[in-house]
Structures are given as C-alpha cells and as structure tokens.
XYZ file of C-alpha atoms in Angstrom:
185
model
C 54.663 -144.086 173.825
C 53.685 -147.614 174.851
C 57.056 -148.163 176.582
C 56.694 -144.923 178.561
C 53.227 -145.929 179.712
C 54.385 -149.416 180.731
C 57.363 -147.936 182.606
C 55.063 -145.537 184.480
C 52.666 -148.356 185.401
C 55.608 -150.449 186.619
C 56.813 -147.610 188.848
C 53.340 -147.042 190.334
C 52.959 -150.767 190.921
C 56.326 -150.921 192.725
C 55.267 -148.091 195.043
C 52.011 -149.911 195.813
C 53.977 -153.101 196.523
C 56.253 -151.406 199.075
C 53.901 -152.120 201.999
C 53.513 -155.867 201.324
C 57.272 -156.042 200.639
C 58.010 -154.295 203.943
C 55.685 -156.700 205.767
C 57.527 -159.637 204.230
C 61.068 -158.332 204.717
C 61.406 -154.899 206.379
C 65.076 -154.404 205.487
C 64.622 -155.350 201.833
C 61.278 -153.807 200.870
C 62.613 -151.723 197.984
C 64.465 -154.679 196.479
C 61.420 -156.945 196.785
C 58.922 -154.389 195.450
C 61.232 -153.611 192.532
C 61.666 -157.310 191.748
C 57.941 -158.009 191.932
C 57.023 -155.054 189.720
C 59.714 -155.849 187.154
C 58.682 -159.520 187.066
C 55.237 -158.335 185.965
C 56.739 -155.926 183.413
C 59.131 -158.580 182.045
C 57.186 -161.842 182.629
C 59.472 -164.048 180.520
C 62.579 -163.011 182.427
C 64.452 -165.981 183.872
C 67.235 -165.384 186.381
C 67.642 -169.067 187.265
C 71.103 -170.496 186.682
C 72.993 -167.266 187.311
C 75.792 -167.550 189.838
C 74.990 -166.200 193.289
C 77.387 -163.291 192.725
C 75.915 -162.420 189.333
C 72.371 -162.526 190.689
C 73.251 -160.416 193.722
C 75.087 -157.829 191.605
C 72.299 -157.601 189.045
C 69.602 -157.371 191.725
C 71.473 -154.559 193.478
C 72.070 -152.742 190.179
C 68.471 -152.978 188.982
C 67.156 -151.873 192.379
C 69.359 -148.779 192.329
C 68.511 -148.055 188.688
C 64.805 -148.352 189.460
C 64.525 -146.329 192.674
C 67.322 -143.776 192.267
C 67.329 -143.177 188.533
C 63.813 -144.280 187.507
C 65.275 -146.685 184.955
C 63.884 -150.133 184.251
C 66.379 -152.943 183.801
C 65.293 -156.372 182.615
C 66.986 -159.508 181.304
C 66.278 -161.116 177.946
C 68.803 -163.904 178.444
C 70.958 -165.023 181.341
C 72.172 -168.541 181.956
C 72.066 -170.925 179.005
C 72.898 -174.595 179.125
C 75.661 -175.814 176.822
C 73.209 -177.429 174.363
C 71.274 -174.184 173.876
C 74.502 -172.197 173.508
C 75.770 -174.708 170.942
C 72.512 -174.425 168.975
C 72.803 -170.629 168.948
C 76.452 -170.848 167.950
C 75.664 -173.101 164.980
C 72.812 -170.838 163.898
C 75.045 -167.751 163.870
C 76.719 -167.847 160.473
C 79.203 -164.975 160.986
C 80.059 -165.949 164.588
C 80.195 -162.307 165.567
C 77.509 -162.523 168.243
C 77.666 -166.017 169.712
C 80.537 -167.966 171.245
C 80.811 -171.744 171.467
C 79.661 -173.195 174.807
C 83.183 -173.648 176.210
C 83.881 -169.911 175.775
C 80.489 -168.448 176.722
C 79.906 -166.625 179.991
C 76.202 -167.407 179.543
C 76.965 -171.092 180.120
C 78.903 -170.302 183.305
C 76.018 -168.122 184.569
C 77.934 -164.838 184.619
C 76.491 -163.131 181.520
C 73.297 -161.134 181.113
C 71.620 -159.753 178.028
C 69.632 -156.763 179.273
C 66.795 -154.572 178.087
C 65.537 -151.965 177.339
C 68.273 -149.929 175.709
C 67.941 -147.186 178.332
C 68.530 -149.806 181.027
C 71.612 -151.057 179.186
C 72.912 -147.490 178.968
C 72.382 -147.069 182.706
C 74.232 -150.329 183.369
C 77.089 -149.269 181.110
C 77.373 -145.989 183.018
C 76.990 -147.426 186.542
C 77.678 -151.164 186.240
C 81.320 -151.056 187.351
C 80.159 -150.443 190.946
C 78.443 -153.833 190.708
C 81.243 -155.553 188.713
C 78.920 -155.704 185.683
C 80.643 -154.663 182.463
C 79.679 -154.306 178.828
C 82.110 -156.606 177.041
C 81.555 -156.188 173.272
C 81.284 -153.130 171.026
C 78.671 -154.765 168.798
C 76.367 -155.869 171.646
C 74.915 -152.990 173.665
C 72.846 -155.511 175.629
C 75.563 -157.973 176.769
C 77.093 -157.566 180.251
C 79.253 -159.890 182.300
C 79.888 -160.148 186.008
C 83.637 -159.764 186.571
C 84.306 -159.267 190.301
C 87.709 -158.194 191.496
C 88.926 -157.284 188.028
C 89.961 -153.979 186.624
C 87.428 -153.002 183.986
C 87.963 -155.420 181.104
C 89.025 -154.179 177.694
C 85.988 -154.102 175.475
C 86.329 -156.312 172.429
C 84.886 -155.574 168.973
C 82.709 -158.721 169.003
C 82.477 -162.090 170.812
C 84.611 -164.001 168.332
C 87.391 -161.400 168.203
C 89.696 -163.112 170.673
C 89.397 -166.460 168.875
C 90.090 -164.953 165.432
C 92.963 -162.698 166.549
C 94.756 -164.783 169.171
C 96.980 -166.405 166.557
C 98.215 -163.099 165.160
C 98.869 -161.403 168.497
C 96.581 -158.478 167.615
C 95.432 -156.401 170.556
C 91.979 -154.851 170.679
C 91.899 -151.177 169.960
C 90.648 -148.997 172.816
C 86.876 -149.052 172.778
C 85.047 -146.259 171.126
C 82.528 -145.220 173.696
C 79.126 -144.791 172.167
C 77.423 -141.501 172.968
C 74.785 -141.696 175.671
C 71.328 -142.549 174.476
C 69.201 -139.464 174.393
C 66.070 -139.647 176.526
C 62.853 -140.496 174.796
C 60.581 -137.498 174.188
C 57.794 -137.193 176.729
C-alpha cells in the first residue's frame, strides 16, 4: 500500500513539475519533470559514472515507462569503481551474484541494478528498444547497455561464463519468467 501511495505522489509531482520543466527546456519537459520527480522518490539514486550511452538509454527508457506506462523505474546501483566491486566480490562467498572488477559491467559504467520489481519487469519487456537487456536469470534487477548487439543470451548467473568456459558448456536458452502480476489496488 505504501509503494502505491508513493508512486501516485511521484506521478502527481511530475505533472506539477511539467511547467517549470517546460520553462527550463521546452523540448525536454517530460524528461526533466520525470527525472526531478524520480530523484525525489529515489533520493539515493546515483547515475554518475555511467557511460553517456548508458545514461541516455536509461533516461529515455525511464521517461517512456513513466509517462506512457505509468511505471516507476529507479536505480539501486550503477557505476562502481574497481575497489568497491572487488570488495563486493570478496564478500560474495558463492560468487553467483558478483563478478570480479575486470569482468564487471558496473565498473565500465554500462550496468544498472534497477527497482522496483515492476520497473524491472517493464525494462525486461521493453528494454531492447533502448539496448538495455536483462543478463542473468538469477538477477531480475540487473540490466546492461549493449548497443548494436543482437539480444544477448541470458546466463544463469554472473559467474557462469567463468566456471563453464573451460568445459565448453553453452548456456541453455533462458526460461522466461512469467510477467509480474499487478499489485492489487
């Protein structure tokens, strides 16, 4: 119930911000108002360090999700420096969710961990138009910017390639998770 209320407040706020956004940049008012409203909804979100292409693709995707489909899309983690990625890698005992810095798209600024789950579902359904793809079966929140590529084969988990490259195993076709049912009103 709290999430529905916060989403509704965010939408109302974005509509109220359309006029100041239009005054600032007439051709980009929806993008600006969306960004301002979502920055208040997700105040800890940090998009710094993302590549220009990743940032542009994500901004376009979240703007469309927000205005056309009434879906909020935020980031819990984007760019990480190599030291932070290494710390996370060492802390992950099973190595099924974190890659070492040299293999992580977070370090290169092309990976995003998104929220809420409904936003991630929207991005999984529509992200290919923005070259944003869900990469791992076990991480509904992890998307990577892969421009100019055919949709990448989804892997079971981040460490799969490292553990199976010696044996020549190929990933099985991804089992598409069923769409997330809408929350009751």
